[in-house]
Amino acid sequence: MTPMRDQEPGGPAAAPEGRLTTREAAELLGVKPETVYAYVSRGQLGSRRAPGGRGSTFDAKEVQALARRNRRETGTVQTSGQELAVRTRITLIEKDRYYYRGVDAVDLASRHSYEEVAEWLWTGRLRPGVSFTAPEESVAVARRAVDALPEHAGPADRLRVAAIAAAAADPLRFDLSEDAVLGTARVLIPTLVAALPPVLREHADRGPLAHRLWTRLSGRPADEASLHVLDTALSLLVDHDLAASTLAVRVAASARAHAYAAVSAGLGVIEGPLHGAAAGLAHRMLLEVLDQGSAAPVIAEELRAGRRIPGLGHRLYPGEDPRARAVFSLLEDVPGAAPALAAARDVVATTARHTPLHANVDLALAVFTVSSGMPVTAGETVFAVARTAGWIAHALEEYGERPLRMRPSGLYSGPRPPQPLPE
């Protein structure tokens, strides 16, 4: 049964579907009804006269978006229901677009390299032509540690071990000044890439970071179009608001863990199938679609098993994921990507009969890794390397905040004391 809505003075008992009464909007925003109309007068909120009444109604999604913005602007760390809000100047996601320090992230990624985008995220300044390189001593220590891992170790395992080894070799790691952390970041990212065993050994440690990463993921020589996709994907994935791994990084930085340790915290979270490993699930699905020649039996099996279809939908984008749109557009120019692109379109079209969901960046990344002859874990590696720059940005921001502020209080729900000692 549909719950009754609050009665507006002289108006109907309920607002139309998808709209809120003034009182409901005020409760959601945590303000007085008069303040809701102040938002309208300032152009921050739209209103519509309630049918047959004196009150106004408001679009529910617009009110929710304003409430999220207010939580970010009015407090450093707040909770609202089950949602944690942390004030940040790094990334804004709004109306199916996202921005790095106020600049459209897709536009920035299409015009600048991953290293240049990282510098923008860290400092708010561009350094045209910047290239990250690592000292041989740092790389040697990280490689020895990674080479000691079992052969079945995953990318997150290798990157985590490389980060810890590089930290142990850096006696200045506890210096949390901005210049020191930036120096660490510019060395750590290329060290992580160099520590991964190369698949294509020729020129494995030369050229832009995207080329060095390519040689760790594919045995095929890289063409310019494919390298452009990889570099752009790295830039698009640098940051995405307060994802689970980014929150872990900020918690570590709040406790004043050094940058290597903060990145390690992010790498520990990224292995989850709902985060960094999602592209691998989409990769496997595309291989099955290509093998069977149709998405229908593959989608049917996923739904029958009660699993969500990987690579579709995103809770922050009611419409299309802008990162997916950008990568798909570039993949049109990649030799050999047509079969995987067709398989992805088949997945989207087939699933639309059940639930109309847009492709997200995991599906776009899977098309790239499948068509490039990369292993199923390649998407997770790309994601982790890319996001390391974003984690550093958040760690830097957190170092400027009050220490240990990221410590919520527990809501104890166990038996009330005193209880007898156990037998």
CSV table of C-alpha atoms in Angstrom, one decimal:
chain,number,residue,atom,x,y,z
A,1,MET,CA,0.0,0.0,0.0
A,2,THR,CA,1.3,3.5,-0.9
A,3,PRO,CA,2.0,5.5,2.3
A,4,MET,CA,0.1,8.8,2.7
A,5,ARG,CA,2.1,11.9,2.2
A,6,ASP,CA,2.0,15.0,4.4
A,7,GLN,CA,-1.0,17.2,3.7
A,8,GLU,CA,-0.1,20.6,2.2
A,9,PRO,CA,-2.3,23.5,3.4
A,10,GLY,CA,-5.2,23.7,1.1
A,11,GLY,CA,-3.6,21.2,-1.2
A,12,PRO,CA,-3.8,17.5,-2.1
A,13,ALA,CA,-2.9,14.7,0.3
A,14,ALA,CA,0.0,13.5,-1.9
A,15,ALA,CA,2.4,14.9,-4.5
A,16,PRO,CA,2.6,13.2,-7.9
A,17,GLU,CA,4.9,10.2,-8.3
A,18,GLY,CA,8.5,11.2,-8.2
A,19,ARG,CA,7.9,14.5,-6.6
A,20,LEU,CA,7.9,15.6,-3.0
A,21,THR,CA,5.8,18.0,-0.9
A,22,THR,CA,7.4,21.0,0.7
A,23,ARG,CA,7.5,19.3,4.1
A,24,GLU,CA,9.1,16.1,2.6
A,25,ALA,CA,11.7,18.2,0.8
A,26,ALA,CA,12.5,20.1,4.0
A,27,GLU,CA,12.9,16.9,6.0
A,28,LEU,CA,15.2,15.4,3.4
A,29,LEU,CA,17.3,18.6,3.3
A,30,GLY,CA,17.2,19.0,7.1
A,31,VAL,CA,15.9,22.5,6.9
A,32,LYS,CA,12.7,24.5,7.6
A,33,PRO,CA,10.1,24.7,4.9
A,34,GLU,CA,10.9,28.4,4.5
A,35,THR,CA,14.5,27.5,3.6
A,36,VAL,CA,13.2,25.2,0.8
A,37,TYR,CA,11.6,28.3,-0.9
A,38,ALA,CA,14.9,30.2,-0.3
A,39,TYR,CA,16.6,27.5,-2.4
A,40,VAL,CA,14.0,28.1,-5.1
A,41,SER,CA,14.5,31.8,-5.1
A,42,ARG,CA,18.3,31.3,-5.4
A,43,GLY,CA,17.9,29.0,-8.4
A,44,GLN,CA,19.2,26.0,-6.5
A,45,LEU,CA,15.9,24.1,-6.7
A,46,GLY,CA,13.0,24.0,-9.1
A,47,SER,CA,9.4,23.9,-8.0
A,48,ARG,CA,6.0,23.2,-9.5
A,49,ARG,CA,2.6,24.2,-8.2
A,50,ALA,CA,0.7,21.3,-6.7
A,51,PRO,CA,-2.4,20.3,-8.7
A,52,GLY,CA,-5.5,22.0,-7.2
A,53,GLY,CA,-3.7,23.3,-4.1
A,54,ARG,CA,-1.7,26.2,-2.8
A,55,GLY,CA,1.5,24.2,-2.1
A,56,SER,CA,4.5,23.3,-4.3
A,57,THR,CA,6.1,20.1,-5.3
A,58,PHE,CA,9.7,19.3,-5.9
A,59,ASP,CA,11.6,16.7,-8.1
A,60,ALA,CA,12.8,14.0,-5.7
A,61,LYS,CA,16.1,13.4,-7.5
A,62,GLU,CA,16.9,17.1,-7.6
A,63,VAL,CA,16.2,17.4,-3.8
A,64,GLN,CA,18.4,14.4,-3.1
A,65,ALA,CA,21.3,15.8,-5.2
A,66,LEU,CA,21.0,19.2,-3.3
A,67,ALA,CA,21.1,17.3,0.0
A,68,ARG,CA,24.3,15.5,-1.0
A,69,ARG,CA,25.9,18.8,-2.1
A,70,ASN,CA,24.9,20.4,1.2
A,71,ARG,CA,26.4,17.6,3.2
A,72,ARG,CA,29.7,18.0,1.4
A,73,GLU,CA,29.7,21.8,1.8
A,74,THR,CA,28.6,22.3,5.3
A,75,GLY,CA,30.8,19.7,7.2
A,76,THR,CA,34.1,18.0,6.8
A,77,VAL,CA,32.8,14.6,7.9
A,78,GLN,CA,29.1,13.9,8.4
A,79,THR,CA,26.8,11.0,8.5
A,80,SER,CA,23.3,10.9,7.1
A,81,GLY,CA,21.5,7.6,7.6
A,82,GLN,CA,24.0,5.1,6.3
A,83,GLU,CA,25.9,7.6,4.1
A,84,LEU,CA,29.3,9.1,5.1
A,85,ALA,CA,30.1,12.4,3.5
A,86,VAL,CA,33.6,13.8,3.4
A,87,ARG,CA,34.4,17.3,2.2
A,88,THR,CA,36.8,17.2,-0.8
A,89,ARG,CA,38.0,19.5,-3.5
A,90,ILE,CA,39.2,16.7,-5.8
A,91,THR,CA,36.3,15.2,-7.8
A,92,LEU,CA,32.7,16.2,-8.3
A,93,ILE,CA,30.1,13.9,-9.9
A,94,GLU,CA,27.0,15.6,-11.1
A,95,LYS,CA,24.3,15.0,-13.8
A,96,ASP,CA,26.1,12.1,-15.5
A,97,ARG,CA,29.4,14.0,-15.7
A,98,TYR,CA,32.3,14.2,-13.5
A,99,TYR,CA,35.0,16.9,-12.9
A,100,TYR,CA,38.6,16.9,-11.6
A,101,ARG,CA,39.1,20.1,-9.6
A,102,GLY,CA,36.2,21.7,-11.5
A,103,VAL,CA,37.5,20.7,-15.0
A,104,ASP,CA,35.5,18.1,-17.0
A,105,ALA,CA,37.4,14.9,-16.5
A,106,VAL,CA,36.6,13.4,-19.9
A,107,ASP,CA,37.9,16.6,-21.7
A,108,LEU,CA,41.0,16.6,-19.5
A,109,ALA,CA,41.7,12.9,-20.2
A,110,SER,CA,41.2,13.4,-23.9
A,111,ARG,CA,43.8,16.2,-24.1
A,112,HIS,CA,46.4,15.2,-21.5
A,113,SER,CA,48.5,12.2,-20.5
A,114,TYR,CA,47.9,10.2,-17.4
A,115,GLU,CA,50.9,11.8,-15.7
A,116,GLU,CA,49.7,15.3,-16.6
A,117,VAL,CA,46.2,14.5,-15.2
A,118,ALA,CA,47.8,13.1,-12.0
A,119,GLU,CA,49.7,16.3,-11.5
A,120,TRP,CA,46.6,18.3,-12.0
A,121,LEU,CA,44.8,16.2,-9.4
A,122,TRP,CA,47.7,16.6,-6.9
A,123,THR,CA,48.5,20.2,-7.3
A,124,GLY,CA,45.9,22.0,-9.4
A,125,ARG,CA,48.6,22.8,-12.0
A,126,LEU,CA,49.5,21.1,-15.3
A,127,ARG,CA,53.0,20.1,-16.1
A,128,PRO,CA,53.0,19.5,-19.9
A,129,GLY,CA,55.2,16.7,-21.0
A,130,VAL,CA,55.8,15.4,-17.4
A,131,SER,CA,56.9,11.7,-17.2
A,132,PHE,CA,57.2,9.6,-14.1
A,133,THR,CA,60.4,7.5,-13.7
A,134,ALA,CA,61.7,5.4,-10.8
A,135,PRO,CA,65.2,5.0,-9.5
A,136,GLU,CA,66.8,1.7,-10.2
A,137,GLU,CA,67.3,0.9,-6.5
A,138,SER,CA,63.6,1.3,-5.8
A,139,VAL,CA,62.6,-0.9,-8.8
A,140,ALA,CA,65.2,-3.6,-7.9
A,141,VAL,CA,63.8,-4.0,-4.4
A,142,ALA,CA,60.2,-4.1,-5.6
A,143,ARG,CA,61.0,-6.6,-8.3
A,144,ARG,CA,62.8,-9.0,-6.0
A,145,ALA,CA,59.8,-8.9,-3.6
A,146,VAL,CA,57.3,-9.5,-6.4
A,147,ASP,CA,59.4,-12.3,-8.0
A,148,ALA,CA,59.2,-14.2,-4.7
A,149,LEU,CA,55.4,-14.4,-4.9
A,150,PRO,CA,53.7,-17.6,-6.1
A,151,GLU,CA,52.9,-17.8,-9.8
A,152,HIS,CA,49.2,-17.6,-9.1
A,153,ALA,CA,49.5,-14.3,-7.2
A,154,GLY,CA,47.0,-11.7,-8.5
A,155,PRO,CA,47.7,-8.1,-9.7
A,156,ALA,CA,46.6,-6.6,-6.4
A,157,ASP,CA,49.0,-9.0,-4.5
A,158,ARG,CA,51.9,-8.0,-6.7
A,159,LEU,CA,51.2,-4.3,-6.5
A,160,ARG,CA,50.7,-4.4,-2.7
A,161,VAL,CA,54.0,-6.2,-2.2
A,162,ALA,CA,55.8,-3.8,-4.5
A,163,ALA,CA,54.4,-0.9,-2.6
A,164,ILE,CA,55.5,-2.4,0.8
A,165,ALA,CA,59.0,-3.2,-0.6
A,166,ALA,CA,59.4,0.3,-2.0
A,167,ALA,CA,58.4,1.7,1.3
A,168,ALA,CA,60.9,-0.3,3.2
A,169,ALA,CA,63.7,1.0,0.9
A,170,ASP,CA,62.7,4.6,1.5
A,171,PRO,CA,64.0,6.0,4.8
A,172,LEU,CA,62.2,9.3,4.2
A,173,ARG,CA,58.7,7.7,3.9
A,174,PHE,CA,57.6,9.2,7.2
A,175,ASP,CA,57.9,12.8,5.9
A,176,LEU,CA,54.3,13.8,5.3
A,177,SER,CA,55.1,17.3,3.9
A,178,GLU,CA,53.4,18.0,0.6
A,179,ASP,CA,56.7,18.1,-1.4
A,180,ALA,CA,57.9,14.9,0.1
A,181,VAL,CA,54.6,13.1,-0.6
A,182,LEU,CA,54.5,14.4,-4.2
A,183,GLY,CA,58.1,13.1,-4.6
A,184,THR,CA,57.0,9.7,-3.3
A,185,ALA,CA,54.0,9.6,-5.7
A,186,ARG,CA,56.1,10.4,-8.8
A,187,VAL,CA,58.4,7.5,-7.9
A,188,LEU,CA,55.9,5.0,-6.5
A,189,ILE,CA,53.6,4.8,-9.6
A,190,PRO,CA,56.4,3.9,-12.1
A,191,THR,CA,57.9,1.5,-9.5
A,192,LEU,CA,54.6,-0.4,-9.3
A,193,VAL,CA,54.5,-0.7,-13.1
A,194,ALA,CA,58.2,-1.7,-13.3
A,195,ALA,CA,57.8,-4.3,-10.6
A,196,LEU,CA,55.2,-6.3,-12.7
A,197,PRO,CA,56.8,-9.0,-14.8
A,198,PRO,CA,56.9,-8.0,-18.5
A,199,VAL,CA,55.0,-10.1,-21.0
A,200,LEU,CA,56.6,-8.3,-24.0
A,201,ARG,CA,60.2,-7.8,-22.9
A,202,GLU,CA,61.4,-5.6,-25.8
A,203,HIS,CA,61.5,-1.9,-24.7
A,204,ALA,CA,59.6,-2.9,-21.5
A,205,ASP,CA,61.0,-0.1,-19.5
A,206,ARG,CA,61.1,2.7,-22.0
A,207,GLY,CA,58.6,5.3,-23.2
A,208,PRO,CA,55.5,6.7,-21.6
A,209,LEU,CA,54.0,5.0,-18.6
A,210,ALA,CA,51.1,3.6,-20.7
A,211,HIS,CA,53.6,1.9,-22.9
A,212,ARG,CA,55.5,0.4,-20.0
A,213,LEU,CA,52.2,-0.9,-18.5
A,214,TRP,CA,51.2,-2.3,-21.9
A,215,THR,CA,54.3,-4.5,-22.0
A,216,ARG,CA,53.2,-6.0,-18.6
A,217,LEU,CA,49.7,-6.8,-19.9
A,218,SER,CA,49.9,-7.9,-23.5
A,219,GLY,CA,52.4,-10.0,-25.6
A,220,ARG,CA,51.4,-8.1,-28.7
A,221,PRO,CA,53.3,-5.0,-30.0
A,222,ALA,CA,51.3,-1.9,-29.1
A,223,ASP,CA,49.8,0.2,-31.9
A,224,GLU,CA,49.2,4.0,-31.3
A,225,ALA,CA,45.4,3.7,-31.1
A,226,SER,CA,45.6,1.0,-28.4
A,227,LEU,CA,48.2,3.0,-26.4
A,228,HIS,CA,45.9,6.0,-26.6
A,229,VAL,CA,43.0,4.0,-25.3
A,230,LEU,CA,45.1,2.7,-22.4
A,231,ASP,CA,46.5,6.2,-21.5
A,232,THR,CA,43.0,7.7,-21.6
A,233,ALA,CA,41.5,4.9,-19.5
A,234,LEU,CA,44.2,5.5,-16.9
A,235,SER,CA,43.3,9.2,-16.8
A,236,LEU,CA,39.6,8.5,-16.7
A,237,LEU,CA,40.0,6.1,-13.7
A,238,VAL,CA,42.4,8.3,-11.7
A,239,ASP,CA,39.6,9.2,-9.2
A,240,HIS,CA,35.9,8.8,-8.7
A,241,ASP,CA,34.8,10.5,-5.6
A,242,LEU,CA,34.8,8.5,-2.3
A,243,ALA,CA,34.9,4.9,-3.6
A,244,ALA,CA,35.5,2.2,-1.0
A,245,SER,CA,39.3,2.0,-1.6
A,246,THR,CA,39.6,5.8,-1.5
A,247,LEU,CA,37.8,5.8,1.9
A,248,ALA,CA,40.3,3.2,3.2
A,249,VAL,CA,43.2,5.5,2.0
A,250,ARG,CA,41.7,8.5,3.8
A,251,VAL,CA,41.3,6.5,7.0
A,252,ALA,CA,44.9,5.4,6.8
A,253,ALA,CA,46.0,9.0,6.0
A,254,SER,CA,43.9,10.3,8.9
A,255,ALA,CA,46.0,8.1,11.2
A,256,ARG,CA,49.0,9.7,9.6
A,257,ALA,CA,50.2,6.5,7.8
A,258,HIS,CA,52.8,7.4,5.2
A,259,ALA,CA,51.8,7.5,1.5
A,260,TYR,CA,53.0,3.9,0.7
A,261,ALA,CA,50.9,2.6,3.5
A,262,ALA,CA,47.9,4.6,2.5
A,263,VAL,CA,48.2,3.2,-1.1
A,264,SER,CA,48.5,-0.3,0.4
A,265,ALA,CA,45.2,0.2,2.2
A,266,GLY,CA,43.6,1.1,-1.1
A,267,LEU,CA,45.1,-1.9,-2.8
A,268,GLY,CA,43.7,-4.1,-0.1
A,269,VAL,CA,40.2,-3.0,-0.8
A,270,ILE,CA,40.3,-3.0,-4.5
A,271,GLU,CA,40.4,-6.8,-4.9
A,272,GLY,CA,36.6,-7.0,-4.2
A,273,PRO,CA,34.4,-8.2,-7.0
A,274,LEU,CA,32.3,-5.0,-6.6
A,275,HIS,CA,35.2,-2.7,-7.0
A,276,GLY,CA,38.5,-3.3,-8.9
A,277,ALA,CA,37.8,-6.8,-9.9
A,278,ALA,CA,34.5,-5.9,-11.7
A,279,ALA,CA,36.3,-5.5,-15.1
A,280,GLY,CA,37.6,-9.0,-14.8
A,281,LEU,CA,34.1,-10.4,-14.4
A,282,ALA,CA,33.0,-8.4,-17.5
A,283,HIS,CA,36.1,-9.7,-19.4
A,284,ARG,CA,35.1,-13.4,-18.7
A,285,MET,CA,31.5,-12.6,-19.8
A,286,LEU,CA,32.6,-11.1,-23.1
A,287,LEU,CA,34.8,-14.2,-23.8
A,288,GLU,CA,31.8,-16.4,-23.2
A,289,VAL,CA,29.6,-14.3,-25.5
A,290,LEU,CA,32.3,-14.4,-28.2
A,291,ASP,CA,32.6,-18.2,-27.7
A,292,GLN,CA,28.9,-18.8,-28.0
A,293,GLY,CA,28.2,-16.3,-30.7
A,294,SER,CA,25.3,-14.6,-28.7
A,295,ALA,CA,24.8,-12.8,-25.4
A,296,ALA,CA,21.4,-14.4,-24.8
A,297,PRO,CA,22.5,-17.8,-23.3
A,298,VAL,CA,25.2,-16.1,-21.3
A,299,ILE,CA,22.9,-13.5,-19.8
A,300,ALA,CA,20.3,-16.2,-19.2
A,301,GLU,CA,22.8,-18.2,-17.2
A,302,GLU,CA,23.9,-15.2,-15.1
A,303,LEU,CA,20.3,-14.3,-14.2
A,304,ARG,CA,19.4,-18.0,-13.5
A,305,ALA,CA,22.3,-18.1,-11.0
A,306,GLY,CA,21.0,-14.9,-9.4
A,307,ARG,CA,24.1,-12.9,-10.3
A,308,ARG,CA,24.0,-9.3,-11.5
A,309,ILE,CA,25.3,-8.7,-15.1
A,310,PRO,CA,28.8,-7.3,-14.9
A,311,GLY,CA,29.6,-4.1,-16.7
A,312,LEU,CA,26.1,-2.6,-16.5
A,313,GLY,CA,24.7,0.2,-14.5
A,314,HIS,CA,26.3,2.6,-11.9
A,315,ARG,CA,24.6,4.0,-8.8
A,316,LEU,CA,26.2,7.4,-9.4
A,317,TYR,CA,25.0,7.7,-13.1
A,318,PRO,CA,21.3,7.2,-13.8
A,319,GLY,CA,22.2,7.7,-17.4
A,320,GLU,CA,25.3,6.7,-19.3
A,321,ASP,CA,28.7,6.4,-17.5
A,322,PRO,CA,30.8,9.2,-19.2
A,323,ARG,CA,34.0,7.1,-18.7
A,324,ALA,CA,32.4,4.2,-20.7
A,325,ARG,CA,31.3,6.5,-23.5
A,326,ALA,CA,34.8,8.0,-23.9
A,327,VAL,CA,36.5,4.6,-24.0
A,328,PHE,CA,34.0,3.0,-26.4
A,329,SER,CA,34.5,6.0,-28.7
A,330,LEU,CA,38.2,5.5,-28.8
A,331,LEU,CA,37.9,1.7,-29.3
A,332,GLU,CA,36.2,2.3,-32.6
A,333,ASP,CA,39.6,3.1,-34.0
A,334,VAL,CA,41.4,0.1,-32.5
A,335,PRO,CA,42.3,-2.6,-35.0
A,336,GLY,CA,40.6,-5.9,-34.0
A,337,ALA,CA,38.3,-4.4,-31.4
A,338,ALA,CA,35.1,-4.8,-33.5
A,339,PRO,CA,34.2,-8.4,-32.3
A,340,ALA,CA,34.4,-7.5,-28.6
A,341,LEU,CA,32.6,-4.2,-29.2
A,342,ALA,CA,29.8,-6.1,-30.9
A,343,ALA,CA,29.6,-8.6,-28.0
A,344,ALA,CA,29.3,-5.7,-25.5
A,345,ARG,CA,26.5,-4.1,-27.5
A,346,ASP,CA,24.8,-7.5,-27.6
A,347,VAL,CA,25.0,-7.7,-23.8
A,348,VAL,CA,23.5,-4.3,-23.4
A,349,ALA,CA,20.7,-4.9,-25.9
A,350,THR,CA,19.9,-8.4,-24.5
A,351,THR,CA,19.8,-7.2,-20.9
A,352,ALA,CA,17.6,-4.2,-21.8
A,353,ARG,CA,14.7,-6.6,-22.3
A,354,HIS,CA,15.0,-7.4,-18.6
A,355,THR,CA,16.4,-4.2,-17.1
A,356,PRO,CA,17.4,-1.1,-19.1
A,357,LEU,CA,20.9,-0.5,-17.9
A,358,HIS,CA,23.7,1.5,-19.5
A,359,ALA,CA,27.2,0.1,-20.0
A,360,ASN,CA,29.7,1.2,-17.3
A,361,VAL,CA,33.4,1.7,-17.5
A,362,ASP,CA,34.1,-2.0,-16.5
A,363,LEU,CA,32.5,-3.2,-19.7
A,364,ALA,CA,34.4,-0.7,-21.8
A,365,LEU,CA,37.6,-1.7,-20.1
A,366,ALA,CA,36.8,-5.4,-20.7
A,367,VAL,CA,36.3,-4.7,-24.4
A,368,PHE,CA,39.8,-3.2,-24.5
A,369,THR,CA,41.5,-6.0,-22.5
A,370,VAL,CA,39.8,-8.8,-24.6
A,371,SER,CA,40.6,-7.2,-27.9
A,372,SER,CA,44.2,-6.6,-26.8
A,373,GLY,CA,44.9,-10.2,-25.9
A,374,MET,CA,45.3,-9.4,-22.3
A,375,PRO,CA,44.6,-11.7,-19.3
A,376,VAL,CA,41.4,-11.5,-17.4
A,377,THR,CA,43.1,-9.7,-14.5
A,378,ALA,CA,44.4,-6.9,-16.8
A,379,GLY,CA,41.4,-4.6,-16.1
A,380,GLU,CA,42.1,-4.8,-12.4
A,381,THR,CA,45.8,-3.9,-13.0
A,382,VAL,CA,44.8,-0.9,-15.1
A,383,PHE,CA,42.3,0.2,-12.4
A,384,ALA,CA,44.8,-0.1,-9.6
A,385,VAL,CA,47.7,1.7,-11.3
A,386,ALA,CA,45.3,4.5,-12.4
A,387,ARG,CA,43.7,4.9,-9.0
A,388,THR,CA,47.0,5.1,-7.2
A,389,ALA,CA,47.3,8.7,-8.3
A,390,GLY,CA,43.8,9.5,-7.0
A,391,TRP,CA,44.7,7.8,-3.7
A,392,ILE,CA,47.7,10.0,-3.3
A,393,ALA,CA,45.6,13.1,-4.0
A,394,HIS,CA,43.1,12.1,-1.2
A,395,ALA,CA,46.0,11.2,1.2
A,396,LEU,CA,47.5,14.7,0.6
A,397,GLU,CA,44.1,16.3,1.3
A,398,GLU,CA,43.6,14.2,4.4
A,399,TYR,CA,47.1,15.1,5.8
A,400,GLY,CA,45.8,18.7,5.9
A,401,GLU,CA,42.9,17.8,8.1
A,402,ARG,CA,42.6,17.1,11.8
A,403,PRO,CA,44.4,13.8,12.7
A,404,LEU,CA,42.2,10.7,13.5
A,405,ARG,CA,39.0,12.5,12.4
A,406,MET,CA,38.0,9.4,10.3
A,407,ARG,CA,37.1,7.4,13.4
A,408,PRO,CA,33.3,6.7,13.7
A,409,SER,CA,31.7,5.6,16.9
A,410,GLY,CA,30.5,2.0,17.2
A,411,LEU,CA,26.8,1.4,17.9
A,412,TYR,CA,27.0,-1.6,20.2
A,413,SER,CA,24.2,-4.1,19.7
A,414,GLY,CA,25.4,-7.0,21.9
A,415,PRO,CA,24.1,-8.2,25.2
A,416,ARG,CA,24.0,-5.6,28.0
A,417,PRO,CA,26.6,-5.9,30.7
A,418,PRO,CA,27.1,-7.2,33.3
A,419,GLN,CA,27.1,-10.8,31.9
A,420,PRO,CA,28.4,-13.8,33.8
A,421,LEU,CA,31.9,-15.1,33.0
A,422,PRO,CA,31.8,-17.8,30.4
A,423,GLU,CA,32.1,-21.4,31.7
